[in-house]
């Protein structure tokens, strides 16, 4: 399926990838979730494995087969995804957070199915989930030997929002998705993104707190090819 030549650019390195959505249960039969097929994260895991890396894939519920040769950890909630990343992060040389993590979860999870009796749905109080990417950015090895890459899904102000995420979450790379672009985002085999990296280049755009950002718009491409660009 892949026409990439075999290479060993990532031989000896550990790559940690998150993928797919999370599901935040409300009761035994209902949950809150995000749109995500997991295709981008699975493509990254497969590509990193093909490049010789040892890969751990922390995946939310998706309808994809586990990639060959990849250690796949299945999780449901954002908290479970955070716990799995927490347990694998120290060994990772490269961590790529491609999951569509639920920002909020219901504060209470009903033990029993919530009944419609009475006709009134009880109000749902939400609480915030841990930000896995931000945690990783904060806990990188101080010697700079760990790279953290995030994604950003935006429907407006792509560059400004993506720049602020890159800086706020201490990322070494941020892959920004404009959901208004045809062929981009979830449920497509292709993606169209802008890749942001911190840059000392004088021509770079100044971001928040005066730091410089380098923004590289990418053509519409297959997710596997994009994975190779991100890992290259
Ligand atoms: N992310 C994460 N944990 C979370 C939320 C987001 O690891 N609880 C990661 C995603 O995997 C992605 C990046 O953060 O790599 C950006 O996700 P996004 O939803 O675009 O950004 P947020 O920071 O959650 O901001 P908002 O949803 O408000 O735009
Ligand atoms: Ca979010």
PDB file of C-alpha atoms and ligand atoms in Angstrom:
ATOM      1  CA  UNK A   1       0.000   0.000   0.000  1.00  0.00           C
ATOM      2  CA  UNK A   2       2.892   2.310   0.722  1.00  0.00           C
ATOM      3  CA  UNK A   3       5.349   3.255  -1.993  1.00  0.00           C
ATOM      4  CA  UNK A   4       7.780   4.831   0.455  1.00  0.00           C
ATOM      5  CA  UNK A   5      11.238   3.280   0.233  1.00  0.00           C
ATOM      6  CA  UNK A   6      12.306   1.547   3.435  1.00  0.00           C
ATOM      7  CA  UNK A   7      14.587   3.723   5.535  1.00  0.00           C
ATOM      8  CA  UNK A   8      15.934   3.811   9.050  1.00  0.00           C
ATOM      9  CA  UNK A   9      15.948   7.562   9.755  1.00  0.00           C
ATOM     10  CA  UNK A  10      14.266   6.976  13.118  1.00  0.00           C
ATOM     11  CA  UNK A  11      16.149   3.798  14.071  1.00  0.00           C
ATOM     12  CA  UNK A  12      16.833   3.656  17.802  1.00  0.00           C
ATOM     13  CA  UNK A  13      14.213   6.303  18.608  1.00  0.00           C
ATOM     14  CA  UNK A  14      10.967   5.903  20.543  1.00  0.00           C
ATOM     15  CA  UNK A  15       7.964   7.649  19.058  1.00  0.00           C
ATOM     16  CA  UNK A  16       4.754   8.156  21.041  1.00  0.00           C
ATOM     17  CA  UNK A  17       1.574   9.042  19.130  1.00  0.00           C
ATOM     18  CA  UNK A  18      -1.972   9.808  20.317  1.00  0.00           C
ATOM     19  CA  UNK A  19      -4.818   9.245  17.877  1.00  0.00           C
ATOM     20  CA  UNK A  20      -8.569   9.176  17.515  1.00  0.00           C
ATOM     21  CA  UNK A  21     -11.310  10.714  19.608  1.00  0.00           C
ATOM     22  CA  UNK A  22     -11.982  10.300  23.305  1.00  0.00           C
ATOM     23  CA  UNK A  23     -15.351   9.304  24.737  1.00  0.00           C
ATOM     24  CA  UNK A  24     -16.546  10.882  27.971  1.00  0.00           C
ATOM     25  CA  UNK A  25     -19.321   8.781  29.521  1.00  0.00           C
ATOM     26  CA  UNK A  26     -22.501  10.317  30.830  1.00  0.00           C
ATOM     27  CA  UNK A  27     -24.070   7.016  31.813  1.00  0.00           C
ATOM     28  CA  UNK A  28     -23.582   3.365  30.730  1.00  0.00           C
ATOM     29  CA  UNK A  29     -25.043   4.023  27.264  1.00  0.00           C
ATOM     30  CA  UNK A  30     -24.115   7.632  26.427  1.00  0.00           C
ATOM     31  CA  UNK A  31     -20.969   9.658  25.959  1.00  0.00           C
ATOM     32  CA  UNK A  32     -19.626  12.969  24.635  1.00  0.00           C
ATOM     33  CA  UNK A  33     -17.085  12.739  21.841  1.00  0.00           C
ATOM     34  CA  UNK A  34     -15.346  14.566  18.987  1.00  0.00           C
ATOM     35  CA  UNK A  35     -15.230  13.896  15.258  1.00  0.00           C
ATOM     36  CA  UNK A  36     -12.092  11.901  14.531  1.00  0.00           C
ATOM     37  CA  UNK A  37     -11.393   8.735  12.577  1.00  0.00           C
ATOM     38  CA  UNK A  38      -7.832   8.395  13.869  1.00  0.00           C
ATOM     39  CA  UNK A  39      -6.452   8.214  10.319  1.00  0.00           C
ATOM     40  CA  UNK A  40      -3.819  10.922  10.813  1.00  0.00           C
ATOM     41  CA  UNK A  41      -2.445   9.457  14.041  1.00  0.00           C
ATOM     42  CA  UNK A  42      -2.445   5.910  12.672  1.00  0.00           C
ATOM     43  CA  UNK A  43      -0.631   7.114   9.530  1.00  0.00           C
ATOM     44  CA  UNK A  44       1.981   8.773  11.761  1.00  0.00           C
ATOM     45  CA  UNK A  45       2.439   5.627  13.842  1.00  0.00           C
ATOM     46  CA  UNK A  46       2.752   3.435  10.747  1.00  0.00           C
ATOM     47  CA  UNK A  47       5.170   5.822   9.066  1.00  0.00           C
ATOM     48  CA  UNK A  48       7.360   6.167  12.168  1.00  0.00           C
ATOM     49  CA  UNK A  49       7.473   2.362  12.419  1.00  0.00           C
ATOM     50  CA  UNK A  50       8.456   2.132   8.743  1.00  0.00           C
ATOM     51  CA  UNK A  51      11.251   4.625   9.440  1.00  0.00           C
ATOM     52  CA  UNK A  52      12.692   2.291  12.044  1.00  0.00           C
ATOM     53  CA  UNK A  53      11.297   3.782  15.262  1.00  0.00           C
ATOM     54  CA  UNK A  54       9.877   1.877  18.184  1.00  0.00           C
ATOM     55  CA  UNK A  55       6.312   3.190  18.277  1.00  0.00           C
ATOM     56  CA  UNK A  56       3.684   3.405  21.000  1.00  0.00           C
ATOM     57  CA  UNK A  57       0.251   4.432  19.760  1.00  0.00           C
ATOM     58  CA  UNK A  58      -2.277   5.567  22.379  1.00  0.00           C
ATOM     59  CA  UNK A  59      -5.597   5.336  20.626  1.00  0.00           C
ATOM     60  CA  UNK A  60      -9.124   6.356  21.432  1.00  0.00           C
ATOM     61  CA  UNK A  61     -11.987   4.269  20.012  1.00  0.00           C
ATOM     62  CA  UNK A  62     -11.615   4.044  16.205  1.00  0.00           C
ATOM     63  CA  UNK A  63     -12.591   1.627  13.445  1.00  0.00           C
ATOM     64  CA  UNK A  64      -9.019   1.107  12.212  1.00  0.00           C
ATOM     65  CA  UNK A  65      -6.803  -1.985  12.472  1.00  0.00           C
ATOM     66  CA  UNK A  66      -3.814  -1.796  14.803  1.00  0.00           C
ATOM     67  CA  UNK A  67      -0.762  -0.893  12.699  1.00  0.00           C
ATOM     68  CA  UNK A  68       1.697  -3.778  12.273  1.00  0.00           C
ATOM     69  CA  UNK A  69       4.733  -3.630  14.516  1.00  0.00           C
ATOM     70  CA  UNK A  70       3.313  -0.833  16.670  1.00  0.00           C
ATOM     71  CA  UNK A  71       2.562  -1.140  20.400  1.00  0.00           C
ATOM     72  CA  UNK A  72      -1.048   0.033  20.540  1.00  0.00           C
ATOM     73  CA  UNK A  73      -2.692   1.047  23.831  1.00  0.00           C
ATOM     74  CA  UNK A  74      -6.465   1.419  23.677  1.00  0.00           C
ATOM     75  CA  UNK A  75      -8.184   4.019  25.835  1.00  0.00           C
ATOM     76  CA  UNK A  76     -11.628   5.571  26.038  1.00  0.00           C
ATOM     77  CA  UNK A  77     -11.499   8.800  28.025  1.00  0.00           C
ATOM     78  CA  UNK A  78      -9.141  11.780  28.006  1.00  0.00           C
ATOM     79  CA  UNK A  79      -8.056  10.893  31.532  1.00  0.00           C
ATOM     80  CA  UNK A  80      -7.149   7.365  30.391  1.00  0.00           C
ATOM     81  CA  UNK A  81      -5.265   8.804  27.410  1.00  0.00           C
ATOM     82  CA  UNK A  82      -3.427  11.169  29.746  1.00  0.00           C
ATOM     83  CA  UNK A  83      -2.502   8.278  32.075  1.00  0.00           C
ATOM     84  CA  UNK A  84      -1.171   6.205  29.153  1.00  0.00           C
ATOM     85  CA  UNK A  85       0.877   9.126  27.794  1.00  0.00           C
ATOM     86  CA  UNK A  86       2.121   9.896  31.288  1.00  0.00           C
ATOM     87  CA  UNK A  87       3.378   6.315  31.561  1.00  0.00           C
ATOM     88  CA  UNK A  88       5.180   6.313  28.193  1.00  0.00           C
ATOM     89  CA  UNK A  89       6.424   9.889  27.853  1.00  0.00           C
ATOM     90  CA  UNK A  90       9.754   9.563  29.663  1.00  0.00           C
ATOM     91  CA  UNK A  91      11.010   6.973  27.139  1.00  0.00           C
ATOM     92  CA  UNK A  92       9.752   8.903  24.097  1.00  0.00           C
ATOM     93  CA  UNK A  93      12.168  10.853  21.921  1.00  0.00           C
ATOM     94  CA  UNK A  94       9.359  12.207  19.780  1.00  0.00           C
ATOM     95  CA  UNK A  95       5.775  12.676  21.017  1.00  0.00           C
ATOM     96  CA  UNK A  96       3.058  13.552  18.525  1.00  0.00           C
ATOM     97  CA  UNK A  97      -0.395  14.388  19.838  1.00  0.00           C
ATOM     98  CA  UNK A  98      -2.798  13.828  16.959  1.00  0.00           C
ATOM     99  CA  UNK A  99      -5.816  12.816  19.062  1.00  0.00           C
ATOM    100  CA  UNK A 100      -9.040  14.815  19.151  1.00  0.00           C
ATOM    101  CA  UNK A 101      -9.210  14.940  22.928  1.00  0.00           C
ATOM    102  CA  UNK A 102     -12.455  15.957  24.623  1.00  0.00           C
ATOM    103  CA  UNK A 103     -11.770  19.243  26.395  1.00  0.00           C
ATOM    104  CA  UNK A 104     -14.584  18.576  28.882  1.00  0.00           C
ATOM    105  CA  UNK A 105     -16.241  15.604  30.519  1.00  0.00           C
ATOM    106  CA  UNK A 106     -19.498  15.285  32.440  1.00  0.00           C
ATOM    107  CA  UNK A 107     -18.754  15.950  36.100  1.00  0.00           C
ATOM    108  CA  UNK A 108     -20.862  12.975  37.169  1.00  0.00           C
ATOM    109  CA  UNK A 109     -21.156   9.627  35.476  1.00  0.00           C
ATOM    110  CA  UNK A 110     -24.503   8.064  36.291  1.00  0.00           C
ATOM    111  CA  UNK A 111     -24.229   4.439  37.429  1.00  0.00           C
ATOM    112  CA  UNK A 112     -27.573   3.715  35.844  1.00  0.00           C
ATOM    113  CA  UNK A 113     -28.971   4.724  32.498  1.00  0.00           C
ATOM    114  CA  UNK A 114     -30.532   8.180  32.792  1.00  0.00           C
ATOM    115  CA  UNK A 115     -34.279   7.779  32.229  1.00  0.00           C
ATOM    116  CA  UNK A 116     -36.494  10.130  30.285  1.00  0.00           C
ATOM    117  CA  UNK A 117     -39.287   9.634  32.835  1.00  0.00           C
ATOM    118  CA  UNK A 118     -40.695  13.012  33.752  1.00  0.00           C
ATOM    119  CA  UNK A 119     -39.707  14.500  30.408  1.00  0.00           C
ATOM    120  CA  UNK A 120     -36.912  16.662  31.770  1.00  0.00           C
ATOM    121  CA  UNK A 121     -33.273  15.935  30.907  1.00  0.00           C
ATOM    122  CA  UNK A 122     -31.156  16.752  33.944  1.00  0.00           C
ATOM    123  CA  UNK A 123     -28.608  19.498  33.249  1.00  0.00           C
ATOM    124  CA  UNK A 124     -25.113  18.223  32.395  1.00  0.00           C
ATOM    125  CA  UNK A 125     -22.316  19.904  34.272  1.00  0.00           C
ATOM    126  CA  UNK A 126     -18.964  19.696  32.510  1.00  0.00           C
ATOM    127  CA  UNK A 127     -15.494  19.819  34.020  1.00  0.00           C
ATOM    128  CA  UNK A 128     -12.197  20.272  32.191  1.00  0.00           C
ATOM    129  CA  UNK A 129      -9.988  17.358  31.134  1.00  0.00           C
ATOM    130  CA  UNK A 130      -6.198  17.439  31.464  1.00  0.00           C
ATOM    131  CA  UNK A 131      -4.445  18.886  28.413  1.00  0.00           C
ATOM    132  CA  UNK A 132      -2.132  16.047  27.391  1.00  0.00           C
ATOM    133  CA  UNK A 133      -0.102  18.042  24.880  1.00  0.00           C
ATOM    134  CA  UNK A 134       0.409  20.934  27.316  1.00  0.00           C
ATOM    135  CA  UNK A 135       1.532  18.474  30.011  1.00  0.00           C
ATOM    136  CA  UNK A 136       4.040  16.905  27.596  1.00  0.00           C
ATOM    137  CA  UNK A 137       5.356  20.329  26.561  1.00  0.00           C
ATOM    138  CA  UNK A 138       5.899  21.225  30.216  1.00  0.00           C
ATOM    139  CA  UNK A 139       7.638  17.949  31.050  1.00  0.00           C
ATOM    140  CA  UNK A 140      10.130  17.670  28.203  1.00  0.00           C
ATOM    141  CA  UNK A 141      13.651  16.658  29.218  1.00  0.00           C
ATOM    142  CA  UNK A 142      15.574  19.819  30.056  1.00  0.00           C
ATOM    143  CA  UNK A 143      18.404  18.851  27.664  1.00  0.00           C
ATOM    144  CA  UNK A 144      16.188  19.382  24.604  1.00  0.00           C
ATOM    145  CA  UNK A 145      16.473  15.747  23.477  1.00  0.00           C
ATOM    146  CA  UNK A 146      12.696  15.264  23.343  1.00  0.00           C
ATOM    147  CA  UNK A 147      10.534  16.737  20.584  1.00  0.00           C
ATOM    148  CA  UNK A 148       6.837  17.427  21.084  1.00  0.00           C
ATOM    149  CA  UNK A 149       4.494  17.945  18.134  1.00  0.00           C
ATOM    150  CA  UNK A 150       0.883  19.058  18.401  1.00  0.00           C
ATOM    151  CA  UNK A 151      -2.015  19.512  16.033  1.00  0.00           C
ATOM    152  CA  UNK A 152      -4.520  22.334  15.905  1.00  0.00           C
ATOM    153  CA  UNK A 153      -8.007  22.193  14.440  1.00  0.00           C
ATOM    154  CA  UNK A 154      -9.297  25.644  13.668  1.00  0.00           C
ATOM    155  CA  UNK A 155     -12.364  27.031  11.960  1.00  0.00           C
ATOM    156  CA  UNK A 156     -11.136  30.645  12.086  1.00  0.00           C
ATOM    157  CA  UNK A 157      -7.922  32.660  12.563  1.00  0.00           C
ATOM    158  CA  UNK A 158      -5.810  29.595  11.748  1.00  0.00           C
ATOM    159  CA  UNK A 159      -2.368  31.111  12.067  1.00  0.00           C
ATOM    160  CA  UNK A 160      -3.002  33.249  15.130  1.00  0.00           C
ATOM    161  CA  UNK A 161      -4.676  30.395  17.032  1.00  0.00           C
ATOM    162  CA  UNK A 162      -2.042  27.881  15.954  1.00  0.00           C
ATOM    163  CA  UNK A 163       0.825  30.203  16.932  1.00  0.00           C
ATOM    164  CA  UNK A 164      -0.615  30.706  20.356  1.00  0.00           C
ATOM    165  CA  UNK A 165      -1.032  26.911  20.809  1.00  0.00           C
ATOM    166  CA  UNK A 166       2.566  26.297  19.711  1.00  0.00           C
ATOM    167  CA  UNK A 167       3.820  28.750  22.318  1.00  0.00           C
ATOM    168  CA  UNK A 168       1.370  28.003  25.113  1.00  0.00           C
ATOM    169  CA  UNK A 169       2.011  24.247  24.937  1.00  0.00           C
ATOM    170  CA  UNK A 170       5.793  24.512  24.365  1.00  0.00           C
ATOM    171  CA  UNK A 171       5.668  22.531  21.117  1.00  0.00           C
ATOM    172  CA  UNK A 172       8.601  21.997  18.780  1.00  0.00           C
ATOM    173  CA  UNK A 173       6.164  21.669  15.902  1.00  0.00           C
ATOM    174  CA  UNK A 174       2.478  22.366  15.442  1.00  0.00           C
ATOM    175  CA  UNK A 175       0.460  21.047  12.504  1.00  0.00           C
ATOM    176  CA  UNK A 176      -2.441  23.402  11.871  1.00  0.00           C
ATOM    177  CA  UNK A 177      -5.582  22.171  10.155  1.00  0.00           C
ATOM    178  CA  UNK A 178      -7.996  24.628   8.619  1.00  0.00           C
ATOM    179  CA  UNK A 179     -11.358  22.892   8.704  1.00  0.00           C
ATOM    180  CA  UNK A 180     -12.620  25.235   5.970  1.00  0.00           C
ATOM    181  CA  UNK A 181     -10.112  23.832   3.464  1.00  0.00           C
ATOM    182  CA  UNK A 182     -11.563  21.247   1.058  1.00  0.00           C
ATOM    183  CA  UNK A 183     -10.076  17.797   1.715  1.00  0.00           C
ATOM    184  CA  UNK A 184      -8.768  18.729   5.154  1.00  0.00           C
ATOM    185  CA  UNK A 185      -9.491  17.449   8.618  1.00  0.00           C
ATOM    186  CA  UNK A 186     -11.393  14.459   9.867  1.00  0.00           C
ATOM    187  CA  UNK A 187     -12.732  11.586   7.789  1.00  0.00           C
ATOM    188  CA  UNK A 188     -10.595  12.417   4.776  1.00  0.00           C
ATOM    189  CA  UNK A 189      -7.655  10.415   3.467  1.00  0.00           C
ATOM    190  CA  UNK A 190      -5.987  13.710   2.625  1.00  0.00           C
ATOM    191  CA  UNK A 191      -5.069  16.722   4.672  1.00  0.00           C
ATOM    192  CA  UNK A 192      -4.052  20.295   4.002  1.00  0.00           C
ATOM    193  CA  UNK A 193      -2.088  21.927   6.766  1.00  0.00           C
ATOM    194  CA  UNK A 194       0.351  24.638   7.735  1.00  0.00           C
ATOM    195  CA  UNK A 195       3.355  23.433   9.745  1.00  0.00           C
ATOM    196  CA  UNK A 196       4.536  25.868  12.425  1.00  0.00           C
ATOM    197  CA  UNK A 197       7.897  25.709  14.154  1.00  0.00           C
ATOM    198  CA  UNK A 198       9.637  28.090  16.536  1.00  0.00           C
ATOM    199  CA  UNK A 199      12.156  30.053  14.483  1.00  0.00           C
ATOM    200  CA  UNK A 200      14.904  32.537  15.056  1.00  0.00           C
ATOM    201  CA  UNK A 201      14.722  33.620  11.410  1.00  0.00           C
ATOM    202  CA  UNK A 202      14.366  37.414  11.189  1.00  0.00           C
ATOM    203  CA  UNK A 203      11.768  37.014   8.441  1.00  0.00           C
ATOM    204  CA  UNK A 204       9.512  34.930  10.650  1.00  0.00           C
ATOM    205  CA  UNK A 205       6.256  36.344  11.958  1.00  0.00           C
ATOM    206  CA  UNK A 206       6.349  37.613  15.536  1.00  0.00           C
ATOM    207  CA  UNK A 207       4.016  35.619  17.751  1.00  0.00           C
ATOM    208  CA  UNK A 208       2.826  36.293  21.280  1.00  0.00           C
ATOM    209  CA  UNK A 209       5.511  37.642  23.638  1.00  0.00           C
ATOM    210  CA  UNK A 210       7.661  38.617  20.643  1.00  0.00           C
ATOM    211  CA  UNK A 211       8.888  35.089  19.845  1.00  0.00           C
ATOM    212  CA  UNK A 212       9.316  34.088  16.214  1.00  0.00           C
ATOM    213  CA  UNK A 213       7.341  31.456  14.360  1.00  0.00           C
ATOM    214  CA  UNK A 214       8.073  29.836  11.028  1.00  0.00           C
ATOM    215  CA  UNK A 215       4.928  28.877   9.085  1.00  0.00           C
ATOM    216  CA  UNK A 216       5.225  26.446   6.158  1.00  0.00           C
ATOM    217  CA  UNK A 217       1.989  25.929   4.185  1.00  0.00           C
ATOM    218  CA  UNK A 218       1.780  22.391   2.758  1.00  0.00           C
ATOM    219  CA  UNK A 219      -0.047  21.267  -0.384  1.00  0.00           C
ATOM    220  CA  UNK A 220      -3.093  18.981  -0.172  1.00  0.00           C
ATOM    221  CA  UNK A 221      -1.648  15.528   0.421  1.00  0.00           C
ATOM    222  CA  UNK A 222      -2.321  11.989   1.488  1.00  0.00           C
ATOM    223  CA  UNK A 223      -2.182  11.545   5.290  1.00  0.00           C
ATOM    224  CA  UNK A 224       0.598   8.974   4.963  1.00  0.00           C
ATOM    225  CA  UNK A 225       2.660  11.419   2.861  1.00  0.00           C
ATOM    226  CA  UNK A 226       1.968  14.164   5.388  1.00  0.00           C
ATOM    227  CA  UNK A 227       3.115  11.797   8.134  1.00  0.00           C
ATOM    228  CA  UNK A 228       6.421  11.410   6.282  1.00  0.00           C
ATOM    229  CA  UNK A 229       6.780  15.210   6.027  1.00  0.00           C
ATOM    230  CA  UNK A 230       6.072  15.649   9.744  1.00  0.00           C
ATOM    231  CA  UNK A 231       8.551  12.921  10.699  1.00  0.00           C
ATOM    232  CA  UNK A 232      11.158  13.930   8.100  1.00  0.00           C
TER     233      UNK A 232
HETATM  234  N1  LIG B   1      -4.836  18.183  23.160  1.00  0.00           N
HETATM  235  C1  LIG B   1      -4.445  17.327  24.188  1.00  0.00           C
HETATM  236  N2  LIG B   1      -5.233  17.222  25.309  1.00  0.00           N
HETATM  237  C2  LIG B   1      -6.349  17.947  25.434  1.00  0.00           C
HETATM  238  C3  LIG B   1      -6.759  18.827  24.396  1.00  0.00           C
HETATM  239  C4  LIG B   1      -5.960  18.920  23.265  1.00  0.00           C
HETATM  240  O1  LIG B   1      -3.402  16.671  24.072  1.00  0.00           O
HETATM  241  N3  LIG B   1      -7.089  17.830  26.534  1.00  0.00           N
HETATM  242  C5  LIG B   1      -3.946  18.308  21.994  1.00  0.00           C
HETATM  243  C6  LIG B   1      -4.503  17.761  20.700  1.00  0.00           C
HETATM  244  O2  LIG B   1      -4.179  16.391  20.549  1.00  0.00           O
HETATM  245  C7  LIG B   1      -3.786  18.628  19.673  1.00  0.00           C
HETATM  246  C8  LIG B   1      -3.624  19.962  20.389  1.00  0.00           C
HETATM  247  O3  LIG B   1      -3.732  19.678  21.788  1.00  0.00           O
HETATM  248  O4  LIG B   1      -2.496  18.144  19.390  1.00  0.00           O
HETATM  249  C9  LIG B   1      -4.581  21.035  20.033  1.00  0.00           C
HETATM  250  O5  LIG B   1      -5.892  20.610  20.199  1.00  0.00           O
HETATM  251  P1  LIG B   1      -7.060  21.651  19.950  1.00  0.00           P
HETATM  252  O6  LIG B   1      -8.372  21.053  20.354  1.00  0.00           O
HETATM  253  O7  LIG B   1      -6.922  22.237  18.564  1.00  0.00           O
HETATM  254  O8  LIG B   1      -6.625  22.813  20.972  1.00  0.00           O
HETATM  255  P2  LIG B   1      -7.048  23.191  22.424  1.00  0.00           P
HETATM  256  O9  LIG B   1      -5.804  23.584  23.118  1.00  0.00           O
HETATM  257  O10 LIG B   1      -7.880  22.127  23.070  1.00  0.00           O
HETATM  258  O11 LIG B   1      -7.887  24.509  22.231  1.00  0.00           O
HETATM  259  P3  LIG B   1      -9.390  24.745  21.641  1.00  0.00           P
HETATM  260  O12 LIG B   1     -10.061  23.385  21.518  1.00  0.00           O
HETATM  261  O13 LIG B   1     -10.021  25.622  22.661  1.00  0.00           O
HETATM  262  O14 LIG B   1      -9.174  25.406  20.304  1.00  0.00           O
HETATM  263 CA1  LIG B   2      -9.719  21.216  22.117  1.00  0.00          CA
END
